[in-house]
């Protein structure tokens, strides 16, 4: 059994997304987003992603990457390509509230 824990280079992926003008989407609940999020990120909670207007190519994050992966799959089923870039636990940059 492979017990490898997935890690993400979230800092680098956020920087690349911002440089490319790609939307950064926080899929955590609004209260968690308001406590602190990646600067410039928009909040579309996981329970709203199914019907949200998401630009193809967007990057998604949550706390650990798990819910961002779920959001990525929901969007994939809608024909929207998005990338799970992990979560706040892998991010070391500035945070805004």
PDB file of C-alpha atoms in Angstrom:
ATOM      1  CA  UNK A   1       0.000   0.000   0.000  1.00  0.00           C
ATOM      2  CA  UNK A   2       1.342   3.418  -0.982  1.00  0.00           C
ATOM      3  CA  UNK A   3       1.064   5.774   1.981  1.00  0.00           C
ATOM      4  CA  UNK A   4       2.614   8.718   0.154  1.00  0.00           C
ATOM      5  CA  UNK A   5       1.041  11.989   1.161  1.00  0.00           C
ATOM      6  CA  UNK A   6       0.534  14.386  -1.711  1.00  0.00           C
ATOM      7  CA  UNK A   7       2.298  17.710  -1.397  1.00  0.00           C
ATOM      8  CA  UNK A   8       1.978  20.744  -3.605  1.00  0.00           C
ATOM      9  CA  UNK A   9       4.279  23.587  -4.631  1.00  0.00           C
ATOM     10  CA  UNK A  10       1.422  25.972  -3.955  1.00  0.00           C
ATOM     11  CA  UNK A  11       3.627  29.078  -3.603  1.00  0.00           C
ATOM     12  CA  UNK A  12       5.097  28.585  -7.082  1.00  0.00           C
ATOM     13  CA  UNK A  13       1.733  27.702  -8.627  1.00  0.00           C
ATOM     14  CA  UNK A  14       0.066  30.813  -7.150  1.00  0.00           C
ATOM     15  CA  UNK A  15       2.874  33.017  -8.480  1.00  0.00           C
ATOM     16  CA  UNK A  16       2.613  31.460 -11.956  1.00  0.00           C
ATOM     17  CA  UNK A  17      -1.178  31.877 -11.983  1.00  0.00           C
ATOM     18  CA  UNK A  18      -0.957  35.547 -11.000  1.00  0.00           C
ATOM     19  CA  UNK A  19       1.726  36.245 -13.624  1.00  0.00           C
ATOM     20  CA  UNK A  20      -0.443  34.599 -16.280  1.00  0.00           C
ATOM     21  CA  UNK A  21      -3.609  36.414 -15.158  1.00  0.00           C
ATOM     22  CA  UNK A  22      -5.282  33.121 -14.229  1.00  0.00           C
ATOM     23  CA  UNK A  23      -8.091  33.278 -11.647  1.00  0.00           C
ATOM     24  CA  UNK A  24      -7.207  31.862  -8.215  1.00  0.00           C
ATOM     25  CA  UNK A  25     -10.273  30.340  -6.535  1.00  0.00           C
ATOM     26  CA  UNK A  26     -10.586  29.474  -2.844  1.00  0.00           C
ATOM     27  CA  UNK A  27     -13.174  26.690  -2.511  1.00  0.00           C
ATOM     28  CA  UNK A  28     -13.365  26.827   1.294  1.00  0.00           C
ATOM     29  CA  UNK A  29     -16.510  28.028   3.085  1.00  0.00           C
ATOM     30  CA  UNK A  30     -16.910  31.826   3.231  1.00  0.00           C
ATOM     31  CA  UNK A  31     -16.059  32.036   6.941  1.00  0.00           C
ATOM     32  CA  UNK A  32     -12.705  30.319   6.377  1.00  0.00           C
ATOM     33  CA  UNK A  33     -12.001  32.541   3.361  1.00  0.00           C
ATOM     34  CA  UNK A  34     -12.715  35.654   5.444  1.00  0.00           C
ATOM     35  CA  UNK A  35     -10.288  34.482   8.155  1.00  0.00           C
ATOM     36  CA  UNK A  36      -7.454  34.634   5.632  1.00  0.00           C
ATOM     37  CA  UNK A  37      -6.878  33.834   1.972  1.00  0.00           C
ATOM     38  CA  UNK A  38      -4.326  34.191  -0.794  1.00  0.00           C
ATOM     39  CA  UNK A  39      -4.355  37.832  -1.962  1.00  0.00           C
ATOM     40  CA  UNK A  40      -6.508  38.287  -5.056  1.00  0.00           C
ATOM     41  CA  UNK A  41      -8.272  34.939  -4.669  1.00  0.00           C
ATOM     42  CA  UNK A  42     -12.021  34.816  -5.141  1.00  0.00           C
ATOM     43  CA  UNK A  43     -14.203  32.648  -2.943  1.00  0.00           C
ATOM     44  CA  UNK A  44     -16.437  30.073  -4.587  1.00  0.00           C
ATOM     45  CA  UNK A  45     -17.240  27.503  -1.881  1.00  0.00           C
ATOM     46  CA  UNK A  46     -17.207  23.850  -2.929  1.00  0.00           C
ATOM     47  CA  UNK A  47     -20.972  23.562  -2.406  1.00  0.00           C
ATOM     48  CA  UNK A  48     -21.484  26.349  -4.991  1.00  0.00           C
ATOM     49  CA  UNK A  49     -18.876  25.329  -7.592  1.00  0.00           C
ATOM     50  CA  UNK A  50     -21.328  23.123  -9.493  1.00  0.00           C
ATOM     51  CA  UNK A  51     -23.278  26.161 -10.736  1.00  0.00           C
ATOM     52  CA  UNK A  52     -20.606  28.866 -10.557  1.00  0.00           C
ATOM     53  CA  UNK A  53     -19.207  30.796 -13.500  1.00  0.00           C
ATOM     54  CA  UNK A  54     -15.617  29.520 -13.517  1.00  0.00           C
ATOM     55  CA  UNK A  55     -13.154  30.564 -16.183  1.00  0.00           C
ATOM     56  CA  UNK A  56     -11.372  27.623 -17.837  1.00  0.00           C
ATOM     57  CA  UNK A  57      -7.772  27.408 -16.672  1.00  0.00           C
ATOM     58  CA  UNK A  58      -8.550  28.659 -13.157  1.00  0.00           C
ATOM     59  CA  UNK A  59      -6.552  27.332 -10.225  1.00  0.00           C
ATOM     60  CA  UNK A  60      -8.286  25.984  -7.138  1.00  0.00           C
ATOM     61  CA  UNK A  61      -7.187  25.682  -3.525  1.00  0.00           C
ATOM     62  CA  UNK A  62      -8.658  24.887  -0.112  1.00  0.00           C
ATOM     63  CA  UNK A  63      -6.940  24.028   3.168  1.00  0.00           C
ATOM     64  CA  UNK A  64      -5.191  20.763   2.222  1.00  0.00           C
ATOM     65  CA  UNK A  65      -5.948  20.229  -1.478  1.00  0.00           C
ATOM     66  CA  UNK A  66      -8.644  17.610  -0.888  1.00  0.00           C
ATOM     67  CA  UNK A  67     -11.685  19.812  -1.540  1.00  0.00           C
ATOM     68  CA  UNK A  68      -9.877  21.608  -4.362  1.00  0.00           C
ATOM     69  CA  UNK A  69      -9.477  18.192  -6.000  1.00  0.00           C
ATOM     70  CA  UNK A  70     -13.192  17.553  -5.567  1.00  0.00           C
ATOM     71  CA  UNK A  71     -13.965  20.954  -7.121  1.00  0.00           C
ATOM     72  CA  UNK A  72     -11.608  20.166 -10.010  1.00  0.00           C
ATOM     73  CA  UNK A  73     -13.536  16.946 -10.702  1.00  0.00           C
ATOM     74  CA  UNK A  74     -16.918  18.725 -10.563  1.00  0.00           C
ATOM     75  CA  UNK A  75     -15.656  21.303 -13.052  1.00  0.00           C
ATOM     76  CA  UNK A  76     -14.134  18.603 -15.269  1.00  0.00           C
ATOM     77  CA  UNK A  77     -17.563  16.991 -15.523  1.00  0.00           C
ATOM     78  CA  UNK A  78     -18.898  20.372 -16.655  1.00  0.00           C
ATOM     79  CA  UNK A  79     -16.190  20.536 -19.344  1.00  0.00           C
ATOM     80  CA  UNK A  80     -14.148  23.177 -17.503  1.00  0.00           C
ATOM     81  CA  UNK A  81     -10.431  22.540 -17.067  1.00  0.00           C
ATOM     82  CA  UNK A  82      -9.115  23.786 -13.738  1.00  0.00           C
ATOM     83  CA  UNK A  83      -6.064  22.898 -11.657  1.00  0.00           C
ATOM     84  CA  UNK A  84      -5.912  21.837  -8.016  1.00  0.00           C
ATOM     85  CA  UNK A  85      -2.901  23.691  -6.568  1.00  0.00           C
ATOM     86  CA  UNK A  86      -3.223  22.361  -3.039  1.00  0.00           C
ATOM     87  CA  UNK A  87      -4.114  24.347  -0.001  1.00  0.00           C
ATOM     88  CA  UNK A  88      -3.283  26.946   2.579  1.00  0.00           C
ATOM     89  CA  UNK A  89      -1.187  24.435   4.511  1.00  0.00           C
ATOM     90  CA  UNK A  90       1.289  24.424   1.584  1.00  0.00           C
ATOM     91  CA  UNK A  91       1.205  28.209   1.036  1.00  0.00           C
ATOM     92  CA  UNK A  92       3.816  30.433   2.684  1.00  0.00           C
ATOM     93  CA  UNK A  93       3.116  33.793   1.029  1.00  0.00           C
ATOM     94  CA  UNK A  94       1.140  36.793   2.220  1.00  0.00           C
ATOM     95  CA  UNK A  95      -2.438  36.336   3.388  1.00  0.00           C
ATOM     96  CA  UNK A  96      -5.252  38.863   3.372  1.00  0.00           C
ATOM     97  CA  UNK A  97      -8.457  38.859   5.368  1.00  0.00           C
TER      98      UNK A  97
END
